[in-house]
Coordinates of N, CA and C in Angstrom, one line a residue:
Chain V
G304 N 52.3 142.7 56.4 CA 52.6 143.5 57.5 C 51.8 144.9 57.6
A305 N 52.0 145.6 58.7 CA 51.3 146.8 58.8 C 51.8 147.9 57.8
V306 N 50.9 148.7 57.3 CA 51.3 149.7 56.3 C 51.0 151.1 56.8
V307 N 52.0 151.9 56.7 CA 51.9 153.3 57.1 C 52.1 154.1 55.8
S308 N 51.2 155.1 55.6 CA 51.3 155.9 54.3 C 51.4 157.3 54.6
Q309 N 52.3 158.0 53.9 CA 52.4 159.5 54.1 C 52.0 160.2 52.8
H310 N 51.5 161.4 53.0 CA 51.2 162.2 51.9 C 51.4 163.7 52.2
P311 N 51.9 164.5 51.4 CA 52.5 164.2 50.1 C 53.9 163.6 50.2
S312 N 54.4 163.0 49.1 CA 55.7 162.5 49.1 C 56.7 163.6 48.8
W313 N 56.3 164.6 48.0 CA 57.1 165.7 47.7 C 56.3 167.0 47.9
V314 N 56.9 168.0 48.4 CA 56.2 169.3 48.5 C 57.2 170.4 48.4
I315 N 56.9 171.4 47.6 CA 57.7 172.6 47.5 C 56.8 173.8 47.8
C316 N 57.3 174.6 48.7 CA 56.5 175.8 49.1 C 57.4 177.0 49.2
K317 N 56.7 178.1 49.3 CA 57.4 179.4 49.4 C 57.7 179.7 50.9
S318 N 58.7 180.4 51.2 CA 59.1 180.7 52.6 C 57.9 181.5 53.2
G319 N 57.6 181.2 54.4 CA 56.5 181.9 55.1 C 55.2 181.2 55.1
T320 N 55.0 180.2 54.2 CA 53.8 179.5 54.1 C 53.8 178.3 55.0
S321 N 52.7 177.6 55.2 CA 52.6 176.5 56.1 C 52.3 175.2 55.2
V322 N 52.8 174.1 55.7 CA 52.7 172.9 54.9 C 52.2 171.8 55.9
K323 N 51.2 171.0 55.4 CA 50.7 169.9 56.3 C 51.1 168.6 55.6
I324 N 51.6 167.7 56.5 CA 52.0 166.3 56.0 C 51.1 165.3 56.8
E325 N 50.5 164.4 56.1 CA 49.6 163.4 56.7 C 50.3 162.1 56.8
C326 N 50.0 161.4 57.9 CA 50.5 160.0 58.1 C 49.4 159.2 58.5
R327 N 49.1 158.1 57.8 CA 48.0 157.3 58.0 C 48.4 155.8 58.2
S328 N 47.8 155.2 59.2 CA 48.0 153.7 59.3 C 46.8 153.1 58.5
L329 N 47.2 152.3 57.5 CA 46.1 151.8 56.6 C 45.4 150.6 57.0
D330 N 46.0 149.7 57.8 CA 45.4 148.5 58.1 C 45.4 148.2 59.6
F331 N 45.7 149.2 60.4 CA 45.7 149.0 61.8 C 45.5 150.3 62.5
Q332 N 45.2 150.3 63.8 CA 45.0 151.5 64.5 C 46.2 151.8 65.3
A333 N 46.6 153.0 65.2 CA 47.9 153.4 65.9 C 47.6 154.5 67.0
T334 N 47.7 154.0 68.2 CA 47.5 155.0 69.3 C 48.7 156.0 69.3
T335 N 49.8 155.5 69.0 CA 51.0 156.3 69.0 C 51.7 156.3 67.7
M336 N 52.1 157.5 67.2 CA 52.9 157.6 66.0 C 54.1 158.5 66.3
F337 N 55.1 158.3 65.6 CA 56.3 159.1 65.8 C 56.7 159.9 64.5
W338 N 57.2 161.1 64.7 CA 57.6 161.9 63.6 C 59.2 162.1 63.7
Y339 N 59.8 161.8 62.6 CA 61.3 161.9 62.5 C 61.6 162.9 61.4
R340 N 62.8 163.5 61.6 CA 63.4 164.4 60.6 C 64.7 163.8 60.2
Q341 N 65.0 163.8 58.9 CA 66.2 163.3 58.4 C 66.9 164.3 57.5
F342 N 68.1 164.7 57.9 CA 68.9 165.6 57.0 C 69.8 164.7 56.1
P343 N 70.2 165.3 55.0 CA 70.9 164.5 54.0 C 72.1 163.8 54.6
K344 N 72.2 162.5 54.2 CA 73.3 161.6 54.6 C 73.4 161.5 56.2
Q345 N 72.3 161.7 56.9 CA 72.3 161.6 58.3 C 71.2 160.6 58.8
S346 N 71.3 160.3 60.1 CA 70.3 159.4 60.6 C 69.0 160.1 60.9
L347 N 68.1 159.4 61.4 CA 66.7 159.9 61.8 C 66.8 160.6 63.1
M348 N 66.2 161.7 63.2 CA 66.1 162.4 64.5 C 64.7 162.5 64.9
L349 N 64.4 161.9 66.1 CA 63.0 161.9 66.6 C 62.6 163.3 66.9
M350 N 61.5 163.8 66.4 CA 61.0 165.1 66.7 C 60.0 165.1 67.8
A351 N 59.0 164.1 67.6 CA 58.0 164.1 68.6 C 57.2 162.8 68.6
T352 N 56.5 162.5 69.7 CA 55.7 161.4 69.8 C 54.2 161.9 69.8
S353 N 53.5 161.4 68.8 CA 52.1 161.8 68.6 C 51.1 160.8 69.3
N354 N 50.4 161.3 70.2 CA 49.4 160.5 71.0 C 48.0 160.8 70.6
E355 N 47.3 159.8 70.2 CA 45.9 160.0 69.8 C 45.1 160.6 70.9
G356 N 44.4 161.7 70.6 CA 43.5 162.3 71.6 C 44.2 163.2 72.6
S357 N 45.5 163.3 72.5 CA 46.2 164.2 73.5 C 47.3 164.9 72.8
K358 N 48.0 165.8 73.6 CA 49.0 166.6 73.0 C 50.3 165.7 72.7
A359 N 51.0 166.2 71.7 CA 52.2 165.4 71.3 C 53.3 165.7 72.3
T360 N 54.2 164.8 72.4 CA 55.4 165.0 73.3 C 56.6 165.3 72.4
Y361 N 57.2 166.5 72.6 CA 58.2 166.9 71.7 C 59.6 166.6 72.3
E362 N 60.5 166.3 71.5 CA 61.9 166.1 71.9 C 62.6 167.5 72.2
Q363 N 63.6 167.4 73.0 CA 64.3 168.7 73.4 C 64.8 169.3 72.1
G364 N 64.6 170.6 72.0 CA 65.1 171.4 70.9 C 64.2 171.5 69.7
V365 N 63.1 170.8 69.8 CA 62.1 170.9 68.7 C 61.0 171.9 69.1
E366 N 60.8 172.9 68.2 CA 59.9 174.0 68.4 C 58.4 173.5 68.3
K367 N 57.7 173.5 69.4 CA 56.3 173.1 69.3 C 55.4 173.9 68.4
D368 N 55.7 175.2 68.4 CA 54.9 176.2 67.7 C 55.2 176.1 66.2
K369 N 56.4 175.6 65.9 CA 56.8 175.5 64.5 C 56.3 174.2 63.9
F370 N 56.4 173.2 64.6 CA 56.0 171.9 64.1 C 54.7 171.4 64.9
L371 N 53.6 171.7 64.3 CA 52.3 171.3 65.0 C 51.9 169.9 64.7
I372 N 51.7 169.1 65.7 CA 51.3 167.7 65.5 C 49.9 167.5 66.0
N373 N 49.1 166.9 65.2 CA 47.7 166.6 65.6 C 47.4 165.1 65.3
H374 N 46.9 164.4 66.3 CA 46.6 163.0 66.2 C 45.1 162.8 66.5
A375 N 44.3 163.2 65.6 CA 42.8 163.3 65.9 C 42.1 161.9 65.9
S376 N 42.7 161.0 65.2 CA 42.1 159.7 65.1 C 43.1 158.6 65.2
L377 N 42.7 157.4 65.4 CA 43.6 156.2 65.6 C 44.3 155.9 64.3
T378 N 44.0 156.5 63.2 CA 44.7 156.1 61.9 C 45.3 157.3 61.2
L379 N 45.3 158.5 61.9 CA 45.8 159.7 61.2 C 46.5 160.6 62.2
S380 N 47.7 161.0 61.8 CA 48.5 162.0 62.5 C 49.0 163.0 61.4
T381 N 48.9 164.3 61.8 CA 49.4 165.3 60.8 C 50.5 166.1 61.5
L382 N 51.5 166.5 60.6 CA 52.5 167.4 61.0 C 52.4 168.6 60.1
T383 N 52.3 169.8 60.8 CA 52.2 171.0 60.1 C 53.4 171.9 60.4
V384 N 54.1 172.2 59.3 CA 55.3 173.0 59.4 C 54.8 174.5 59.2
T385 N 54.8 175.3 60.2 CA 54.2 176.6 60.1 C 55.3 177.6 59.8
S386 N 54.9 178.6 59.0 CA 55.8 179.6 58.5 C 57.1 179.0 58.1
A387 N 57.1 178.2 57.2 CA 58.3 177.4 56.8 C 59.4 178.3 56.2
H388 N 60.6 178.0 56.5 CA 61.8 178.7 56.0 C 62.7 177.7 55.4
P389 N 63.6 178.1 54.6 CA 64.5 177.2 53.9 C 65.2 176.2 54.8
E390 N 65.5 176.6 56.0 CA 66.2 175.7 57.0 C 65.3 174.5 57.4
D391 N 64.0 174.7 57.1 CA 63.0 173.6 57.5 C 63.0 172.5 56.4
S392 N 63.7 172.8 55.3 CA 63.7 171.8 54.2 C 64.4 170.5 54.7
S393 N 63.7 169.4 54.5 CA 64.2 168.2 55.1 C 63.3 167.0 54.6
F394 N 63.7 165.8 55.0 CA 62.9 164.6 54.8 C 62.2 164.3 56.1
Y395 N 60.9 164.3 56.1 CA 60.1 164.0 57.3 C 59.5 162.6 57.2
I396 N 59.7 161.8 58.2 CA 59.2 160.4 58.2 C 58.4 160.1 59.4
C397 N 57.2 159.5 59.2 CA 56.4 159.1 60.4 C 56.5 157.6 60.5
S398 N 56.2 157.1 61.7 CA 56.2 155.7 62.0 C 55.2 155.4 63.1
A399 N 54.8 154.1 63.2 CA 53.9 153.7 64.2 C 54.1 152.3 64.6
R400 N 53.7 151.9 65.8 CA 53.8 150.5 66.2 C 52.5 149.9 65.6
A401 N 52.7 148.6 65.4 CA 51.6 147.9 64.7 C 50.3 147.7 65.5
W402 N 50.5 147.6 66.8 CA 49.3 147.4 67.6 C 49.5 147.9 69.1
E403 N 48.4 148.2 69.7 CA 48.5 148.6 71.1 C 49.1 147.6 71.9
G404 N 50.0 147.9 72.8 CA 50.6 147.0 73.7 C 51.7 146.2 73.1
D405 N 52.1 146.5 71.9 CA 53.3 145.9 71.3 C 54.5 146.5 71.9
D406 N 55.2 145.8 72.7 CA 56.4 146.3 73.3 C 57.7 145.7 72.7
T407 N 57.6 145.2 71.5 CA 58.8 144.6 70.8 C 59.6 145.7 70.2
G408 N 59.0 146.9 70.1 CA 59.8 148.0 69.6 C 59.8 148.2 68.1
E409 N 59.3 147.2 67.4 CA 59.3 147.3 65.9 C 58.4 148.5 65.5
L410 N 58.9 149.3 64.6 CA 58.1 150.4 64.0 C 57.9 150.1 62.5
F411 N 56.8 150.6 62.0 CA 56.5 150.6 60.6 C 56.5 152.0 60.1
F412 N 57.3 152.2 59.1 CA 57.5 153.6 58.6 C 56.8 154.0 57.4
G413 N 56.4 155.2 57.3 CA 55.8 155.8 56.1 C 56.9 155.9 55.0
E414 N 56.5 156.4 53.9 CA 57.4 156.5 52.8 C 58.3 157.7 52.9
G415 N 57.9 158.6 53.7 CA 58.6 159.9 53.9 C 58.1 161.0 53.0
S416 N 58.3 162.2 53.5 CA 57.8 163.4 52.7 C 59.0 164.4 52.6
R417 N 59.4 164.7 51.4 CA 60.5 165.6 51.2 C 59.9 167.0 51.1
L418 N 60.3 167.9 52.0 CA 59.9 169.3 52.0 C 61.0 170.2 51.5
T419 N 60.7 171.0 50.5 CA 61.7 172.0 50.0 C 61.1 173.3 50.1
V420 N 61.7 174.2 50.9 CA 61.2 175.5 51.1 C 62.1 176.5 50.3
L421 N 61.4 177.3 49.4 CA 62.2 178.2 48.6 C 62.3 179.6 49.2
Chain G
A1207 N 70.2 155.5 79.1 CA 70.1 155.9 77.7 C 70.9 154.9 76.8
Q1208 N 70.5 154.8 75.6 CA 71.2 153.9 74.6 C 71.9 154.7 73.6
S1209 N 72.9 154.1 73.0 CA 73.6 154.7 71.8 C 73.9 153.6 70.8
V1210 N 74.0 153.9 69.6 CA 74.3 153.0 68.5 C 75.4 153.5 67.7
T1211 N 76.4 152.8 67.4 CA 77.5 153.2 66.6 C 77.7 152.3 65.4
Q1212 N 77.6 153.0 64.3 CA 77.9 152.3 63.0 C 79.2 153.0 62.5
L1213 N 80.2 152.3 62.6 CA 81.6 152.9 62.4 C 81.8 153.2 60.9
D1214 N 81.2 152.5 60.0 CA 81.4 152.7 58.6 C 80.3 153.6 58.0
S1215 N 80.6 154.7 57.5 CA 79.6 155.6 56.9 C 79.3 155.1 55.5
Q1216 N 80.3 154.5 54.9 CA 80.1 154.0 53.5 C 80.9 152.7 53.3
V1217 N 80.2 151.7 52.7 CA 80.9 150.5 52.4 C 80.8 150.2 50.9
P1218 N 81.8 150.3 50.1 CA 81.8 150.0 48.7 C 82.1 148.5 48.5
V1219 N 81.4 147.8 47.6 CA 81.6 146.4 47.4 C 81.2 146.1 46.0
F1220 N 81.8 145.1 45.4 CA 81.5 144.6 44.1 C 80.3 143.6 44.2
E1221 N 79.5 143.6 43.1 CA 78.4 142.7 43.1 C 78.9 141.2 43.3
E1222 N 78.1 140.5 44.0 CA 78.3 139.0 44.3 C 79.4 138.8 45.4
A1223 N 79.9 139.9 45.9 CA 80.9 139.8 47.0 C 80.1 139.7 48.3
P1224 N 80.7 139.2 49.3 CA 80.1 139.2 50.7 C 80.3 140.6 51.3
V1225 N 79.4 140.9 52.2 CA 79.5 142.2 52.9 C 79.1 142.0 54.4
E1226 N 79.7 142.8 55.2 CA 79.4 142.9 56.6 C 79.3 144.4 57.0
L1227 N 78.1 144.8 57.6 CA 77.9 146.1 58.1 C 77.9 146.0 59.6
R1228 N 78.8 146.8 60.2 CA 79.0 146.7 61.6 C 78.1 147.6 62.4
C1229 N 77.7 147.1 63.6 CA 76.9 147.9 64.5 C 77.2 147.5 65.9
N1230 N 77.6 148.5 66.7 CA 77.8 148.3 68.1 C 76.9 149.2 68.9
Y1231 N 76.5 148.7 70.1 CA 75.6 149.5 70.9 C 76.0 149.6 72.3
S1232 N 75.5 150.6 73.0 CA 75.7 150.8 74.4 C 74.4 150.9 75.1
S1233 N 74.2 150.2 76.2 CA 73.0 150.3 76.9 C 73.2 149.7 78.3
S1234 N 72.6 150.3 79.3 CA 72.6 149.8 80.7 C 71.6 148.8 80.9
V1235 N 70.6 148.6 80.0 CA 69.6 147.6 80.1 C 69.6 146.7 78.9
S1236 N 68.9 145.6 79.0 CA 68.8 144.7 77.8 C 67.9 145.4 76.7
V1237 N 68.3 145.1 75.5 CA 67.6 145.8 74.4 C 67.2 144.8 73.3
Y1238 N 66.3 145.2 72.5 CA 66.0 144.6 71.3 C 66.7 145.3 70.2
L1239 N 67.1 144.6 69.1 CA 67.9 145.2 68.1 C 67.3 145.0 66.7
F1240 N 67.5 146.0 65.9 CA 66.9 146.0 64.5 C 67.9 146.5 63.5
W1241 N 67.7 146.0 62.3 CA 68.3 146.6 61.1 C 67.2 147.0 60.1
Y1242 N 67.3 148.3 59.7 CA 66.4 148.8 58.7 C 67.1 149.2 57.5
V1243 N 66.5 149.2 56.3 CA 67.1 149.6 55.1 C 66.2 150.8 54.5
Q1244 N 67.0 151.7 54.0 CA 66.3 152.9 53.4 C 66.8 153.1 51.9
Y1245 N 65.9 153.0 51.0 CA 66.2 153.2 49.6 C 66.0 154.7 49.4
P1246 N 66.7 155.3 48.3 CA 66.6 156.8 48.1 C 65.2 157.3 48.1
N1247 N 65.0 158.4 48.9 CA 63.8 159.1 48.9 C 62.6 158.2 49.4
Q1248 N 62.9 157.2 50.2 CA 61.8 156.4 50.7 C 62.0 156.3 52.3
G1249 N 60.9 155.7 52.9 CA 61.0 155.4 54.3 C 61.8 154.2 54.6
L1250 N 61.7 153.7 55.8 CA 62.5 152.6 56.3 C 61.8 151.3 56.2
Q1251 N 62.5 150.3 55.9 CA 61.9 149.0 55.8 C 62.7 148.0 56.7
L1252 N 61.9 147.3 57.5 CA 62.6 146.4 58.4 C 63.3 145.2 57.7
L1253 N 64.6 145.0 58.0 CA 65.3 143.9 57.4 C 65.2 142.7 58.3
L1254 N 65.5 142.9 59.6 CA 65.4 141.8 60.6 C 65.5 142.4 62.0
K1255 N 65.2 141.6 63.0 CA 65.2 142.0 64.3 C 65.6 140.9 65.3
Y1256 N 66.2 141.3 66.4 CA 66.5 140.3 67.4 C 65.7 140.7 68.7
L1257 N 64.9 139.8 69.1 CA 64.2 140.0 70.4 C 64.7 139.1 71.5
S1258 N 64.9 137.8 71.1 CA 65.4 136.8 72.1 C 65.7 135.5 71.3
G1259 N 66.2 134.5 72.1 CA 66.4 133.2 71.4 C 67.7 133.2 70.7
S1260 N 67.7 132.5 69.5 CA 68.9 132.3 68.7 C 69.5 133.6 68.4
T1261 N 70.8 133.6 68.5 CA 71.5 134.9 68.3 C 71.8 135.2 66.8
L1262 N 71.5 134.2 66.0 CA 71.7 134.4 64.5 C 70.3 134.6 64.0
V1263 N 70.1 135.7 63.4 CA 68.7 136.1 62.9 C 68.8 136.3 61.4
K1264 N 67.8 135.6 60.8 CA 67.7 135.8 59.3 C 66.6 136.7 59.0
G1265 N 66.9 137.5 58.0 CA 65.9 138.5 57.5 C 65.5 138.4 56.1
I1266 N 65.0 139.5 55.6 CA 64.6 139.5 54.2 C 65.8 139.8 53.2
N1267 N 65.6 139.4 52.0 CA 66.6 139.7 50.9 C 67.9 139.1 51.2
G1268 N 67.9 137.9 51.9 CA 69.2 137.2 52.1 C 70.1 137.7 53.2
F1269 N 69.7 138.7 53.9 CA 70.5 139.3 55.0 C 70.3 138.5 56.3
E1270 N 71.4 138.5 57.1 CA 71.3 137.9 58.4 C 72.2 138.7 59.4
A1271 N 71.9 138.6 60.6 CA 72.7 139.3 61.6 C 72.9 138.5 62.8
E1272 N 74.0 138.7 63.5 CA 74.3 137.9 64.7 C 74.5 138.8 65.9
F1273 N 73.7 138.5 66.9 CA 73.8 139.3 68.2 C 74.9 138.7 69.1
N1274 N 75.8 139.6 69.5 CA 76.9 139.2 70.4 C 76.8 140.0 71.6
K1275 N 76.3 139.4 72.7 CA 76.0 140.2 73.9 C 77.3 140.7 74.5
S1276 N 78.3 139.8 74.5 CA 79.6 140.2 75.2 C 80.3 141.3 74.5
Q1277 N 80.1 141.4 73.2 CA 80.8 142.4 72.4 C 79.8 143.6 72.1
T1278 N 78.6 143.4 72.6 CA 77.5 144.4 72.3 C 77.5 144.8 70.8
S1279 N 77.4 143.8 70.0 CA 77.4 144.0 68.6 C 76.2 143.3 67.9
F1280 N 75.9 143.8 66.7 CA 74.8 143.2 66.0 C 75.1 143.5 64.5
H1281 N 76.1 142.8 64.0 CA 76.6 143.0 62.7 C 75.7 142.4 61.6
L1282 N 75.5 143.1 60.5 CA 74.7 142.6 59.4 C 75.5 142.0 58.3
R1283 N 75.1 140.9 57.8 CA 75.9 140.2 56.8 C 75.0 139.8 55.6
K1284 N 75.7 139.7 54.4 CA 75.1 139.0 53.3 C 76.2 138.3 52.5
P1285 N 76.0 137.1 52.2 CA 77.1 136.3 51.5 C 77.4 136.8 50.1
S1286 N 76.4 137.3 49.4 CA 76.5 137.7 48.0 C 75.6 138.9 47.7
V1287 N 76.1 140.1 47.5 CA 75.2 141.2 47.3 C 74.9 141.5 45.8
H1288 N 73.8 142.2 45.7 CA 73.3 142.5 44.3 C 73.3 144.0 44.2
I1289 N 73.3 144.5 43.0 CA 73.2 145.9 42.7 C 72.1 146.6 43.5
S1290 N 71.0 145.8 43.5 CA 69.7 146.3 44.1 C 69.8 146.5 45.7
D1291 N 70.9 146.0 46.2 CA 71.1 146.1 47.7 C 71.7 147.5 48.0
T1292 N 72.1 148.3 47.0 CA 72.6 149.6 47.2 C 71.5 150.5 48.0
A1293 N 71.9 150.9 49.2 CA 70.9 151.6 50.0 C 71.6 152.0 51.3
E1294 N 70.9 152.7 52.1 CA 71.4 153.1 53.4 C 70.8 152.1 54.4
Y1295 N 71.7 151.7 55.4 CA 71.3 150.7 56.3 C 71.4 151.3 57.7
F1296 N 70.4 151.1 58.5 CA 70.4 151.7 59.9 C 70.2 150.6 60.9
C1297 N 71.1 150.6 61.9 CA 71.0 149.8 63.1 C 70.2 150.5 64.1
A1298 N 69.4 149.9 64.9 CA 68.6 150.6 65.9 C 68.4 149.7 67.1
V1299 N 68.2 150.3 68.3 CA 67.9 149.5 69.5 C 66.8 150.2 70.3
I1300 N 66.2 149.4 71.1 CA 65.2 149.9 72.0 C 65.2 149.0 73.3
P1301 N 65.1 149.7 74.5 CA 65.1 148.9 75.7 C 63.9 147.9 75.7
N1302 N 64.2 146.7 76.2 CA 63.1 145.7 76.2 C 62.3 145.7 77.5
S1303 N 62.5 146.7 78.3 CA 61.9 146.8 79.6 C 60.7 147.7 79.6
G1304 N 60.4 148.3 78.5 CA 59.3 149.3 78.5 C 58.9 149.7 77.2
Y1305 N 58.0 150.6 77.2 CA 57.4 151.1 76.0 C 58.2 152.4 75.6
S1306 N 59.1 152.3 74.7 CA 60.0 153.4 74.4 C 60.2 153.6 72.9
T1307 N 61.1 154.4 72.5 CA 61.4 154.7 71.1 C 62.7 154.2 70.7
L1308 N 62.8 154.0 69.4 CA 64.1 153.5 68.8 C 65.2 154.5 68.9
T1309 N 66.4 154.0 69.1 CA 67.6 154.9 69.0 C 68.3 154.3 67.7
F1310 N 68.6 155.2 66.8 CA 69.2 154.8 65.5 C 70.7 155.1 65.5
G1311 N 71.4 154.3 64.8 CA 72.8 154.6 64.4 C 72.8 155.7 63.3
K1312 N 73.9 156.1 62.9 CA 74.0 157.1 61.9 C 73.8 156.6 60.4
G1313 N 73.9 155.3 60.3 CA 73.6 154.7 59.0 C 74.9 154.4 58.3
T1314 N 74.8 153.3 57.5 CA 75.9 152.9 56.6 C 75.4 152.8 55.2
M1315 N 76.0 153.5 54.3 CA 75.7 153.5 52.9 C 76.4 152.3 52.2
L1316 N 75.6 151.4 51.7 CA 76.2 150.2 51.0 C 76.1 150.5 49.5
L1317 N 77.3 150.6 48.9 CA 77.4 150.9 47.5 C 77.9 149.7 46.7
V1318 N 77.0 149.1 45.9 CA 77.3 147.9 45.2 C 77.5 148.2 43.7
S1319 N 78.7 147.9 43.3 CA 79.0 148.2 41.9 C 79.3 146.9 41.1
P1320 N 79.0 147.0 39.8 CA 79.2 145.8 38.9 C 80.6 145.4 38.8

């Protein structure tokens, strides 16, 4: 099946610094990728839809300037948490559809990245 | 809009016992349905999906689910669980009419003890 990889798996940073998380589709091209945030013992919250070559579409309530998303190629999307604060600590997960035009809805997920802001 | 309800936040069960994780959904349009599993500190892995056809769907790791349109349910079952099945399970739906995103339930933690 399609493989989506995230890096880093774990990151600890100081408050006020910025952190970049990468999401790669390893064996397919992903025009669209999705970024989710997951709080402890809760479900996944869609943050934004990352579109290759264009601006991301953010969900209501998600700060565009805080969570910068770049989808510069068909296999890579990045999420940058700018000026991170302890409340940004969370588990961030990316996902992608396996192929262009696939409307079955199935998503392939990365392994997730746990961010801890001290 | 769609919504997914997983009534049980936690289901404790003994090893080799059967288990059912409940999922109900609400939608004004027809949907595709999914069950994903999440192991600690990992992403989500697809267990099974229902797109069309037979309402009984078999997935990986011995799991199966049955789509019941009249009851708007998609309950997940396994006849005999293992310790290794301990994980969080998410039910999700997506409209089958367009190119959209998944709506997840809040998840059910399956705790299998010896």
